[in-house]
Short mmCIF file of C-alpha atoms and ligand atoms in Angstrom, two decimals:
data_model
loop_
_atom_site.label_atom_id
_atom_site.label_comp_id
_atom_site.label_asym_id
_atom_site.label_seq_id
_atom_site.Cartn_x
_atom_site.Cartn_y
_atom_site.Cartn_z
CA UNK A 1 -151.35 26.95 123.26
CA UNK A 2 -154.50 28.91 124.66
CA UNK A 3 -152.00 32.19 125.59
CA UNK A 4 -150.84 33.16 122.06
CA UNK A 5 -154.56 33.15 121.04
CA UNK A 6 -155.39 35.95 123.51
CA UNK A 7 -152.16 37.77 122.36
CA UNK A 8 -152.83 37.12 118.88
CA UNK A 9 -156.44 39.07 118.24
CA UNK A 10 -154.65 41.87 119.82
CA UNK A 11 -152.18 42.66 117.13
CA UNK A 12 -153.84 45.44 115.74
CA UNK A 13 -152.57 48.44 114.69
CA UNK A 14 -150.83 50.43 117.41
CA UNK A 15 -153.47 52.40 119.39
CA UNK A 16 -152.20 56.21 119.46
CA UNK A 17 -153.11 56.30 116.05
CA UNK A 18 -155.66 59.12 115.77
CA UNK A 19 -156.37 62.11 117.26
CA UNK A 20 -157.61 62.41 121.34
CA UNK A 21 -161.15 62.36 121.69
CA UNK A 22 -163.13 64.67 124.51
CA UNK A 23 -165.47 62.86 126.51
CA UNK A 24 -168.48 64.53 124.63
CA UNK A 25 -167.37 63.38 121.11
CA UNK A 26 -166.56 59.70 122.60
CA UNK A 27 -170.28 57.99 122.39
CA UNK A 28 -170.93 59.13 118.80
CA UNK A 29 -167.61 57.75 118.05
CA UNK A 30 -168.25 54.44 119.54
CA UNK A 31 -171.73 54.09 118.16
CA UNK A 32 -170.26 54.82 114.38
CA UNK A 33 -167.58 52.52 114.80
CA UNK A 34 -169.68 49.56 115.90
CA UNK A 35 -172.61 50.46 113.52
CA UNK A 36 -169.87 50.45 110.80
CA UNK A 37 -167.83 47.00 112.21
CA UNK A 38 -169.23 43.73 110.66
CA UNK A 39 -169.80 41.21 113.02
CA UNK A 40 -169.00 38.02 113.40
CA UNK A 41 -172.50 36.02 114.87
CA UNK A 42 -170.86 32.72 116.63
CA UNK A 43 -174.32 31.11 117.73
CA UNK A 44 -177.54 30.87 115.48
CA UNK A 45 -179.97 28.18 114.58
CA UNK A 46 -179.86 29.81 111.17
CA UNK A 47 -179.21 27.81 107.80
CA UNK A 48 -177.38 28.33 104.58
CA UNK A 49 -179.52 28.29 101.60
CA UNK A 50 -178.46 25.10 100.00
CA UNK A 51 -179.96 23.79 103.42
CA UNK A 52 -183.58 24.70 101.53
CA UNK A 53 -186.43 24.22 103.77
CA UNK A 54 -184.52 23.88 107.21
CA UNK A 55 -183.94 27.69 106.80
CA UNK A 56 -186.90 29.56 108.43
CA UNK A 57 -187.49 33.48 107.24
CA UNK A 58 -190.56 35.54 106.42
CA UNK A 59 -192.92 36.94 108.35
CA UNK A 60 -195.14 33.89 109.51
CA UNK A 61 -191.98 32.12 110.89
CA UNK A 62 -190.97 35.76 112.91
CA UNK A 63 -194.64 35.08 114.24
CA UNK A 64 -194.05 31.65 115.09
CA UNK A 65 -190.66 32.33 116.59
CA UNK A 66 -190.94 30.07 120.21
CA UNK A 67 -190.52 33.33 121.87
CA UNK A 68 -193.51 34.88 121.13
CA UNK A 69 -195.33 31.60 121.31
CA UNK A 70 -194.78 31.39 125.20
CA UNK A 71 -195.89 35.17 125.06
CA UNK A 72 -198.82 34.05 123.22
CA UNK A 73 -199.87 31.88 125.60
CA UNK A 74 -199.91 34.45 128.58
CA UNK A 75 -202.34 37.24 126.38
CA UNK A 76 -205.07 34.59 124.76
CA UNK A 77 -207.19 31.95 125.69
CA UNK A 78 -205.73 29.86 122.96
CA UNK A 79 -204.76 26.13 124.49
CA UNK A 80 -201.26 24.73 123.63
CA UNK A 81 -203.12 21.57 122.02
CA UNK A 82 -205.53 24.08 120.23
CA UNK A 83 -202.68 26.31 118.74
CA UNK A 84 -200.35 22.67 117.60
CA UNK A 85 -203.38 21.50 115.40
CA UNK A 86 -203.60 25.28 113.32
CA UNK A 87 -201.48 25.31 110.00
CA UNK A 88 -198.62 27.85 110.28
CA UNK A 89 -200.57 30.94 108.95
CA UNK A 90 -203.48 30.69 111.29
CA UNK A 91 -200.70 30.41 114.25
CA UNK A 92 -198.79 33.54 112.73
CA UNK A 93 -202.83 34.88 112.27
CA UNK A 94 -203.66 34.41 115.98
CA UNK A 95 -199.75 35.71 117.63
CA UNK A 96 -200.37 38.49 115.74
CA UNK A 97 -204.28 39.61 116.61
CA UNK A 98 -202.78 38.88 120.33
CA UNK A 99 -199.50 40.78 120.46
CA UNK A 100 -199.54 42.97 117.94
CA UNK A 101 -203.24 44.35 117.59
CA UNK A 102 -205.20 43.90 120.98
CA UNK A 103 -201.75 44.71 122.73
CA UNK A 104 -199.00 46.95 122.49
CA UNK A 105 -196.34 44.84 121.14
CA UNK A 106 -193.51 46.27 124.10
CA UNK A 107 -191.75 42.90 124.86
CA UNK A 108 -188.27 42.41 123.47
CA UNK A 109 -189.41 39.88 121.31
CA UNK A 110 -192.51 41.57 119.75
CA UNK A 111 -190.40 44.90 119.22
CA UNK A 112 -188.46 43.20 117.24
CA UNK A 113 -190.77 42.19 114.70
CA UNK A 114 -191.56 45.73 114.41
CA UNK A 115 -188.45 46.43 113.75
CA UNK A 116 -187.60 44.09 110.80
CA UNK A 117 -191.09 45.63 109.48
CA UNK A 118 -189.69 49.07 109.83
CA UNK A 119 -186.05 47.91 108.19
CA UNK A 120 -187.84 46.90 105.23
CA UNK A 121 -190.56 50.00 105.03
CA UNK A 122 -193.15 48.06 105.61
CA UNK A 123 -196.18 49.16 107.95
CA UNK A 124 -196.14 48.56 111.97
CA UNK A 125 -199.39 49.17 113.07
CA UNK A 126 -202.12 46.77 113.78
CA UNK A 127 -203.29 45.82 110.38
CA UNK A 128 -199.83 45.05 108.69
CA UNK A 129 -200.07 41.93 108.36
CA UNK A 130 -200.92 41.20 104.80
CA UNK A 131 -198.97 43.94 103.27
CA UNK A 132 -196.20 41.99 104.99
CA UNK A 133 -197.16 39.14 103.74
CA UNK A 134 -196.87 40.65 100.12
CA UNK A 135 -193.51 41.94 100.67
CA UNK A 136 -191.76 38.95 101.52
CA UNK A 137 -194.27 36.32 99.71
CA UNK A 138 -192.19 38.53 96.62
CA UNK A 139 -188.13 37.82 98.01
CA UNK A 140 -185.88 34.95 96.83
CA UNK A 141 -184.15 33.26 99.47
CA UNK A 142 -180.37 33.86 97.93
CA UNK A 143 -180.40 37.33 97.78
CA UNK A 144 -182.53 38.02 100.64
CA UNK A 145 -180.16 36.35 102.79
CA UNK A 146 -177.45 38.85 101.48
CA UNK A 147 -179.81 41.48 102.23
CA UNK A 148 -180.69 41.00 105.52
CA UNK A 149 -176.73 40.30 106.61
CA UNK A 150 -176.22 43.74 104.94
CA UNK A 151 -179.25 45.23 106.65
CA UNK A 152 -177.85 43.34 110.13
CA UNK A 153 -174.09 44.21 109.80
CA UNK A 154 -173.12 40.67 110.03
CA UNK A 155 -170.72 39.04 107.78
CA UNK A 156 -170.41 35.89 109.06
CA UNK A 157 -172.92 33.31 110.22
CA UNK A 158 -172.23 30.35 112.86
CA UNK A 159 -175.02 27.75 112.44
CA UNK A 160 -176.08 24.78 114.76
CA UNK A 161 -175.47 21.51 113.16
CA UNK A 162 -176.90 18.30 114.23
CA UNK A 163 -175.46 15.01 112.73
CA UNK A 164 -178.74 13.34 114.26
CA UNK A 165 -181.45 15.31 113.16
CA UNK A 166 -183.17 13.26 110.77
CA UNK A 167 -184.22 16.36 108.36
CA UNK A 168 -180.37 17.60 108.24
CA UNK A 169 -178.32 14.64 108.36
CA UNK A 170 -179.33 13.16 105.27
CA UNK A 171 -178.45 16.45 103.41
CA UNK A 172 -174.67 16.61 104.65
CA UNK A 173 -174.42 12.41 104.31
CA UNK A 174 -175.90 13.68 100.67
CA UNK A 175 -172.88 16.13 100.20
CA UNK A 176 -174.02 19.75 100.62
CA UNK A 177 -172.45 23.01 99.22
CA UNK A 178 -170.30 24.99 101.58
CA UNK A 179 -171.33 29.04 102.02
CA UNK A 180 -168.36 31.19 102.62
CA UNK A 181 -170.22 33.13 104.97
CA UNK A 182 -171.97 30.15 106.91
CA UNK A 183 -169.90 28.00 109.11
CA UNK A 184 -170.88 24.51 110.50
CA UNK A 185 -170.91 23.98 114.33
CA UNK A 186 -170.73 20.07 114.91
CA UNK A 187 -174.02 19.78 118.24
CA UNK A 188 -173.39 16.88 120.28
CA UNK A 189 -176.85 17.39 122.78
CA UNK A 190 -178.79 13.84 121.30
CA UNK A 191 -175.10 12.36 122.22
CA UNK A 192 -174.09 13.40 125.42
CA UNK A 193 -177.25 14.12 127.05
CA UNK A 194 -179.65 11.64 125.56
CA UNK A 195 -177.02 9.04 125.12
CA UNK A 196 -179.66 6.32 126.11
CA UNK A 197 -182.01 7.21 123.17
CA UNK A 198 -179.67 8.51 120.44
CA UNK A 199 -177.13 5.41 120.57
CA UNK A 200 -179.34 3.24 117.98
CA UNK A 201 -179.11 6.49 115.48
CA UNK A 202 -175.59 6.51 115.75
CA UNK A 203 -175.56 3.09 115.12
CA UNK A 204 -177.73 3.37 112.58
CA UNK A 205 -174.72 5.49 110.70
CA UNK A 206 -172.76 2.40 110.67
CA UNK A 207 -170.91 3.10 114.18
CA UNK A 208 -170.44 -0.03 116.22
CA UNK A 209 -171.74 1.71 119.64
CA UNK A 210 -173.85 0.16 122.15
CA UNK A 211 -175.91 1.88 125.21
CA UNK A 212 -173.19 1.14 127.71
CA UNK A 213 -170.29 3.60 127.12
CA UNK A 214 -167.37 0.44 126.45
CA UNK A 215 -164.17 1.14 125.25
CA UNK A 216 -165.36 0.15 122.13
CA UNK A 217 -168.45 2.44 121.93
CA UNK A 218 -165.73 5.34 122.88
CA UNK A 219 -163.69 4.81 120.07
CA UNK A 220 -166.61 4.45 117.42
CA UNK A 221 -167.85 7.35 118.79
CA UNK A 222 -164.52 9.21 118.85
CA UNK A 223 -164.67 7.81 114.69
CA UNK A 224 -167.82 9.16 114.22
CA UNK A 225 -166.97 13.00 115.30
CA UNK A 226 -164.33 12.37 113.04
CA UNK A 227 -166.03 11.23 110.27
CA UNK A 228 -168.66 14.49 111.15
CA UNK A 229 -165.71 17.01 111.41
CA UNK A 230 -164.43 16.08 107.79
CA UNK A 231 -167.93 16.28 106.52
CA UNK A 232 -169.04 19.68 108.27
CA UNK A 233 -165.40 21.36 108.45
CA UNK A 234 -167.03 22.89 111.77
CA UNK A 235 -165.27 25.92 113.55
CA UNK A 236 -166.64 23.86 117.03
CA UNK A 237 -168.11 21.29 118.92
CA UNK A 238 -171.59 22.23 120.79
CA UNK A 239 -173.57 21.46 123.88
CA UNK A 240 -176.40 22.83 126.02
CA UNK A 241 -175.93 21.47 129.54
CA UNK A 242 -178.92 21.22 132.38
CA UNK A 243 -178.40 23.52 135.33
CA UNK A 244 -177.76 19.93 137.14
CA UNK A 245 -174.58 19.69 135.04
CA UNK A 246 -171.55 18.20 137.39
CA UNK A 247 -167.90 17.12 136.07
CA UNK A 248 -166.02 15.06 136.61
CA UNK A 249 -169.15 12.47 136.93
CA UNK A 250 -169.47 8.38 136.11
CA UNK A 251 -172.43 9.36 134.20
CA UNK A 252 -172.36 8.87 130.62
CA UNK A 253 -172.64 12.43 130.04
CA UNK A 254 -169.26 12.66 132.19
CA UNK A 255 -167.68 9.40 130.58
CA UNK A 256 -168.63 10.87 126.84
CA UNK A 257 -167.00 14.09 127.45
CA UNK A 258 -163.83 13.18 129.17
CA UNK A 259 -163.30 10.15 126.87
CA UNK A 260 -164.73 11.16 123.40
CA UNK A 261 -165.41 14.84 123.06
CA UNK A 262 -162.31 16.75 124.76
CA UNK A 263 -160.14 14.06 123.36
CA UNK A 264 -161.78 14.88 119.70
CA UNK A 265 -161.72 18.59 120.22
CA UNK A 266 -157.87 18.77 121.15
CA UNK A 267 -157.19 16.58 118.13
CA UNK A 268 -158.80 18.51 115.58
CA UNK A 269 -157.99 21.90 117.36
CA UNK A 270 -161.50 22.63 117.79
CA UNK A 271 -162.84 24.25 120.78
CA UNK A 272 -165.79 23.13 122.43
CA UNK A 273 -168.70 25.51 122.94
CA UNK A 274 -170.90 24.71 126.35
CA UNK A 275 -173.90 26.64 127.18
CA UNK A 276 -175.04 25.46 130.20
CA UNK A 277 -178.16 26.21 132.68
CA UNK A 278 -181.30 24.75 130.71
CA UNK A 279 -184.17 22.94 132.59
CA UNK A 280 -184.99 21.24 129.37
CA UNK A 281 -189.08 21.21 128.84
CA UNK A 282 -190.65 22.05 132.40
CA UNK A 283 -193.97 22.49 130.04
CA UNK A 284 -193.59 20.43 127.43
CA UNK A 285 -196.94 21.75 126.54
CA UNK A 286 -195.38 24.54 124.66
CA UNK A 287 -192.78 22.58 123.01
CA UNK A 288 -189.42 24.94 122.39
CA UNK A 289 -191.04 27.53 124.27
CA UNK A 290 -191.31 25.37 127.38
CA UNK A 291 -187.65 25.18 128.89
CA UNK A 292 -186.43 27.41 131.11
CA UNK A 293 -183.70 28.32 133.44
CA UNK A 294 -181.87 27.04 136.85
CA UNK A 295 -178.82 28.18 137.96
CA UNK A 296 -176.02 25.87 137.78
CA UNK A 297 -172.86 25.14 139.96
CA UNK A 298 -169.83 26.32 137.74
CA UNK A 299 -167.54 24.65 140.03
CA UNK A 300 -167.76 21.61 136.82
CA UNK A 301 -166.74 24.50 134.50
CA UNK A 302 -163.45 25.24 137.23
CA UNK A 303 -162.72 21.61 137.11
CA UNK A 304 -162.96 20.91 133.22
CA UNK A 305 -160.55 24.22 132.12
CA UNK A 306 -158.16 23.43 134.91
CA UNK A 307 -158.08 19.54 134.07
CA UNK A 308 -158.25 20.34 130.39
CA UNK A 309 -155.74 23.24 129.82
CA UNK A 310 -155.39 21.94 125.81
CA UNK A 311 -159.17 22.49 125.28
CA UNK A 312 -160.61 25.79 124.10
CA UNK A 313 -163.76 26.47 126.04
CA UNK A 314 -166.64 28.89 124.68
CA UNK A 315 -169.13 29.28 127.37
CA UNK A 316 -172.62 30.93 127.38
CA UNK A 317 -174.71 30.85 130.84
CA UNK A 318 -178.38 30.73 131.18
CA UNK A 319 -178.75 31.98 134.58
CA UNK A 320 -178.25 35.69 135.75
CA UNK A 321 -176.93 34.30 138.97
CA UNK A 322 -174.08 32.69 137.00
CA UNK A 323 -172.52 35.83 135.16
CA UNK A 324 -170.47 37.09 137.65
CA UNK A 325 -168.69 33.41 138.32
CA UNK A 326 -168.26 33.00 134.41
CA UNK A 327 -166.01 36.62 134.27
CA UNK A 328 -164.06 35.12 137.45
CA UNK A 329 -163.36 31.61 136.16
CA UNK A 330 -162.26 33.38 132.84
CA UNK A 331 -159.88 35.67 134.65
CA UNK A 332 -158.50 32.18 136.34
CA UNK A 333 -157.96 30.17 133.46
CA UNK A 334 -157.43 31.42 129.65
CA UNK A 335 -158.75 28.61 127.58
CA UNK A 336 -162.23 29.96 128.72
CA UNK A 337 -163.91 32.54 126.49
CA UNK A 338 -167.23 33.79 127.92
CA UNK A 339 -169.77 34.45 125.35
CA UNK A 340 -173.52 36.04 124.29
CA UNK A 341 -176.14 36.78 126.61
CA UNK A 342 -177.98 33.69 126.02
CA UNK A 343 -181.76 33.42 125.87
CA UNK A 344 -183.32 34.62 128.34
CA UNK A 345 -180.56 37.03 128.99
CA UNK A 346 -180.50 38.46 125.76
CA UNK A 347 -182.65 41.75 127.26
CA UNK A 348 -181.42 44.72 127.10
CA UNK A 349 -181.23 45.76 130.77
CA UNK A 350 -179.31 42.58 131.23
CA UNK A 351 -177.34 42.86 128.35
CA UNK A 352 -176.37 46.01 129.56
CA UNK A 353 -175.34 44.64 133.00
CA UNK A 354 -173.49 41.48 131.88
CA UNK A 355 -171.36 43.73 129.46
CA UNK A 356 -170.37 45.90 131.70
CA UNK A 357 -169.47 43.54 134.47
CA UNK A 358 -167.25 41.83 131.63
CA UNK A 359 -165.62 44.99 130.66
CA UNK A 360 -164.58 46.07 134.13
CA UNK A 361 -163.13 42.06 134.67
CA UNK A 362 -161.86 41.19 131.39
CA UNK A 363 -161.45 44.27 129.42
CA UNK A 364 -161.94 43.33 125.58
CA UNK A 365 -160.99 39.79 126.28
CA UNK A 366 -164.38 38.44 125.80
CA UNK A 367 -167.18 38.03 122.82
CA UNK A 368 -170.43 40.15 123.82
CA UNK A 369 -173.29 38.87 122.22
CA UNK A 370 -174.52 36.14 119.70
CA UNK A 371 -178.00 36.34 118.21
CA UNK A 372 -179.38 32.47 118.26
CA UNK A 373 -181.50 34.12 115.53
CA UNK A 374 -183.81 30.68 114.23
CA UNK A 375 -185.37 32.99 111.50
CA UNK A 376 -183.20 34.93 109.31
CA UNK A 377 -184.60 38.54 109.67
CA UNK A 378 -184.39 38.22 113.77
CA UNK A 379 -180.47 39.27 112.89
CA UNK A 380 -181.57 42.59 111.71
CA UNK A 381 -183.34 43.86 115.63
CA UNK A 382 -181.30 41.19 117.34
CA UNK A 383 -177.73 43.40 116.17
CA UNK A 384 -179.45 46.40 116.04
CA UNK A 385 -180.59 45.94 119.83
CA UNK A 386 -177.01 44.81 121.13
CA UNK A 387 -175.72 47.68 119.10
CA UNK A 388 -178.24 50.21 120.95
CA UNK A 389 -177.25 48.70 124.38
CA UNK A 390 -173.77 47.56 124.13
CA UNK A 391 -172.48 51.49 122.77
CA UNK A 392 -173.21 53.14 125.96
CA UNK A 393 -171.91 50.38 128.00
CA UNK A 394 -168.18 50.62 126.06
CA UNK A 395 -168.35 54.86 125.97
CA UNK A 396 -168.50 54.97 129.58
CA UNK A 397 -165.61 52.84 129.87
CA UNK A 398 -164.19 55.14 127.34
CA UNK A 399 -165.08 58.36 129.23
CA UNK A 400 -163.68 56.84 132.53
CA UNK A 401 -160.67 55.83 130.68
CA UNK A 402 -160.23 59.62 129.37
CA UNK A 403 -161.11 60.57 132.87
CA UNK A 404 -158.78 58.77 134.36
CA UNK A 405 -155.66 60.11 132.60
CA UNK A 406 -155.17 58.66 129.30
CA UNK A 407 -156.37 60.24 125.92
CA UNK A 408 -158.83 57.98 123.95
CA UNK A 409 -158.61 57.58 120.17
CA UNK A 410 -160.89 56.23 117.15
CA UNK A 411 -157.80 54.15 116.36
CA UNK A 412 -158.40 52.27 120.54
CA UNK A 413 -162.56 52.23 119.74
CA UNK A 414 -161.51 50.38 116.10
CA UNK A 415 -159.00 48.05 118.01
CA UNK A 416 -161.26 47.13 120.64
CA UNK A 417 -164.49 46.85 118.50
CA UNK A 418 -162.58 44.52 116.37
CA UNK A 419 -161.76 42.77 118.80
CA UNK A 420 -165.22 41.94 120.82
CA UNK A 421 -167.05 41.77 117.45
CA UNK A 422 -165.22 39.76 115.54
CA UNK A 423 -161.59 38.93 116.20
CA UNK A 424 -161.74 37.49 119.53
CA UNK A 425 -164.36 34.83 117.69
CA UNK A 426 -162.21 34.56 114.53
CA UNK A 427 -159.00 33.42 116.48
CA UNK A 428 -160.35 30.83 118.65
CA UNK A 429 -162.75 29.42 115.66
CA UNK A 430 -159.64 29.50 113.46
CA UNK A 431 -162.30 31.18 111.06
CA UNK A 432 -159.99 32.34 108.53
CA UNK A 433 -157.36 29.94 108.70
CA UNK A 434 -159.84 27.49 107.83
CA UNK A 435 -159.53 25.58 104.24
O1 FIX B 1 -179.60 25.41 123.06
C1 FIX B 1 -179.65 26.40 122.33
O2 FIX B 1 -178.87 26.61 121.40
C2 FIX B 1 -180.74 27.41 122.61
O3 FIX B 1 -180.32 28.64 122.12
C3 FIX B 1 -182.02 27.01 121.93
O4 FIX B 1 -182.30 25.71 122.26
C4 FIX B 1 -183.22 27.87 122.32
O5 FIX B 1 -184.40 27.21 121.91
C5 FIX B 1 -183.21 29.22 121.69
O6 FIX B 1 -183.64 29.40 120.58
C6 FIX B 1 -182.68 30.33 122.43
O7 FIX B 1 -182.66 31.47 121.99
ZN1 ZN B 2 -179.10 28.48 120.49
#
């Protein structure tokens, strides 16, 4: 099954359609065609409107964004337990007097507040604040949403769904209004790593499940991801694993996925998404902002794509130490697509280097980036900034291609665009095959 879905997001118009490019007109030709390709963002914490107040956007939650929290913590004297007991405004008040007006804002994250500000002509320098404010204090969610996906160059959104997060389950057990742009992701972490402490909630749903995984609890739980996948029509299943993630393993975490999840994936022909290398909360003190990285032994990723060779896998990794071993595993075994540079990778110098490692392995046989945006407007610098860094990157394959012997066209750019951005994604979500 996995090999006709590589094949298949290549059928794109033959490639000598076009006229030869010279190396010189290449990277302006590679920069319009991905500036004009909509893109297909498979991992983002965002929400549909009809989701109402789970959706975060405006400039107080760009402040707030976990990201520049930590960085907030490293440029005041603000404590954790100090910042927790302010109301949202007076946190946005006190990121921004530290980042943005007694410091350059120069970190990824702080640049790209300035650039949503900029998108929208609003002022950058130290005292724009409250004309910011203004500006969005004056938007209505619906069509600002279409806005910003314009603005972004985005067509479709992949959110995170969690069928145990008591503000969002209650709203799909409600019945909520499908977007044709946002698609449901189905995010198994409460299950399958805190198993022990997200049974009773389960449970609670009307699932016969106990703490001990019995054959019984597997087969309620197998129901209830049923149950979920009819009720979220999700384009895949979704973990974060610990850097200490091992399979196969007698832990519940191990028992779950081999018994429940795969089986669950392969029968609803969903692929299962795994981003793994989190160290969950080292300071809790700083809440989201307080995990970090560890690099994780992939040799559990080697034994779940060869033992599993009817499961899709999408795979992000944390770790920089991890990126080369994700392009080789994916050149061993086709039901693995690497994807994003998660997190903490998602810097441009990095970015830079993990895409080009991936297009000397795997050619356009991978999906470059995702934006885990959590506010709405973070698509706009998040795209724009793997736009900037990911054009060079594919022109100087390009050029080397030219270089090498064979003439490059628009029509191969198109083709190949197509394919990182947004086809390789659409054929292993099943996106638009999807009723
Ligand atoms: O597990 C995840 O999906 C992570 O992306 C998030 O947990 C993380 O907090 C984040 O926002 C990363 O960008
Ligand atoms: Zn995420």
């Amino acid at each position: 099954m996995a090999t006709d879905l590589l094949s298949a997001s290549a059928q794109t118009p033959p490639s000598n359609s076009g006229t030869p490019l010279s190396a010189a007109e290449i990277p302006a030709a590679v920069a319009e065609i991905l500036a004009s390709t909509p893109i297909v963002d498979i991992h983002t914490h965002l929400f549909a409107p009809a989701f109402g107040k789970l959706s975060l956007w405006g400039i107080d939650e760009l402040l707030t964004y976990h990201y520049l929290e930590a960085e907030l913590f490293r440029s005041s004297n603000v404590t954790p337990e100090h910042y927790w007991t302010l109301s949202k405004s007076a946190q946005a008040d006190l990121v921004w007097r530290a980042l943005f007006a007694e410091n350059a804002p120069i970190s990824e994250a702080t640049r790209g507040v300035v650039a949503v500000l900029k998108t929208f002509g609003l002022p950058t320098d130290a005292n724009a604040l409250a004309e910011a404010r203004a500006f969005f204090g004056k938007q209505t969610f619906e069509s600002h949403v279409a806005h910003v996906m314009q603005l972004a160059g985005i067509s479709d959104i992949v959110m995170t769904n969690d069928p145990l997060d008591p503000d969002e389950a209650p709203l799909w057990l409600k019945g909520i209004l499908a977007h044709n742009q946002f698609h449901a992701v189905l995010r198994l972490d409460r299950i399958l790593n805190l198993w022990p402490t997200h049974w009773q909630a389960v449970a609670a749903q009307g699932y016969a499940v106990a703490v001990d995984v019995s054959a019984k609890s597997i087969s309620e739980i197998r129901r209830f991801l049923g149950d979920w996948a009819k009720r979220m029509n999700p384009v895949y299943m979704a973990c974060s694993l610990p850097d200490s993630f091992a399979f196969p393993s007698d832990s519940i975490n191990g028992k779950l996925l081999a018994e429940a999840v795969l089986p669950a994936c392969r029968e609803l022909n969903l692929p299962l998404s795994l981003m793994i290398g989190v160290r969950k909360q080292v300071n809790p003190r700083i809440r989201l902002a307080g995990d970090a990285v560890g690099r994780a032994n992939l040799v559990a990723l080697e034994n779940l794509c060869r033992d599993f060779p009817e499961n899709r896998f999408l795979v992000s990794v944390l770790s920089r130490e991890n990126q080369h071993e994700l392009c080789v595993y994916a050149r061993k075994f086709n039901n693995l697509m690497p994807f994003g540079c998660w997190w903490f990778m998602n810097n441009a110098s990095i970015v830079e280097e993990i895409t080009r490692e991936r297009v000397e392995m795997l050619g356009a046989s991978f999906i470059p980036q995702h934006s885990d945006a959590r506010v709405l407007e973070q698509v706009i610098y998040k795209w724009a900034n793997t736009r900037r860094t990911v054009a060079p990157v594919l022109a100087e394959s390009y050029r080397l291609l030219s270089d090498d012997g064979r003439a490059v066209t628009r029509g191969d750019i198109q083709r190949d665009i197509t394919r990182l951005f947004r086809s390789n994604a659409e054929t292993w979500m099943k996106l638009r095959a999807r009723t």
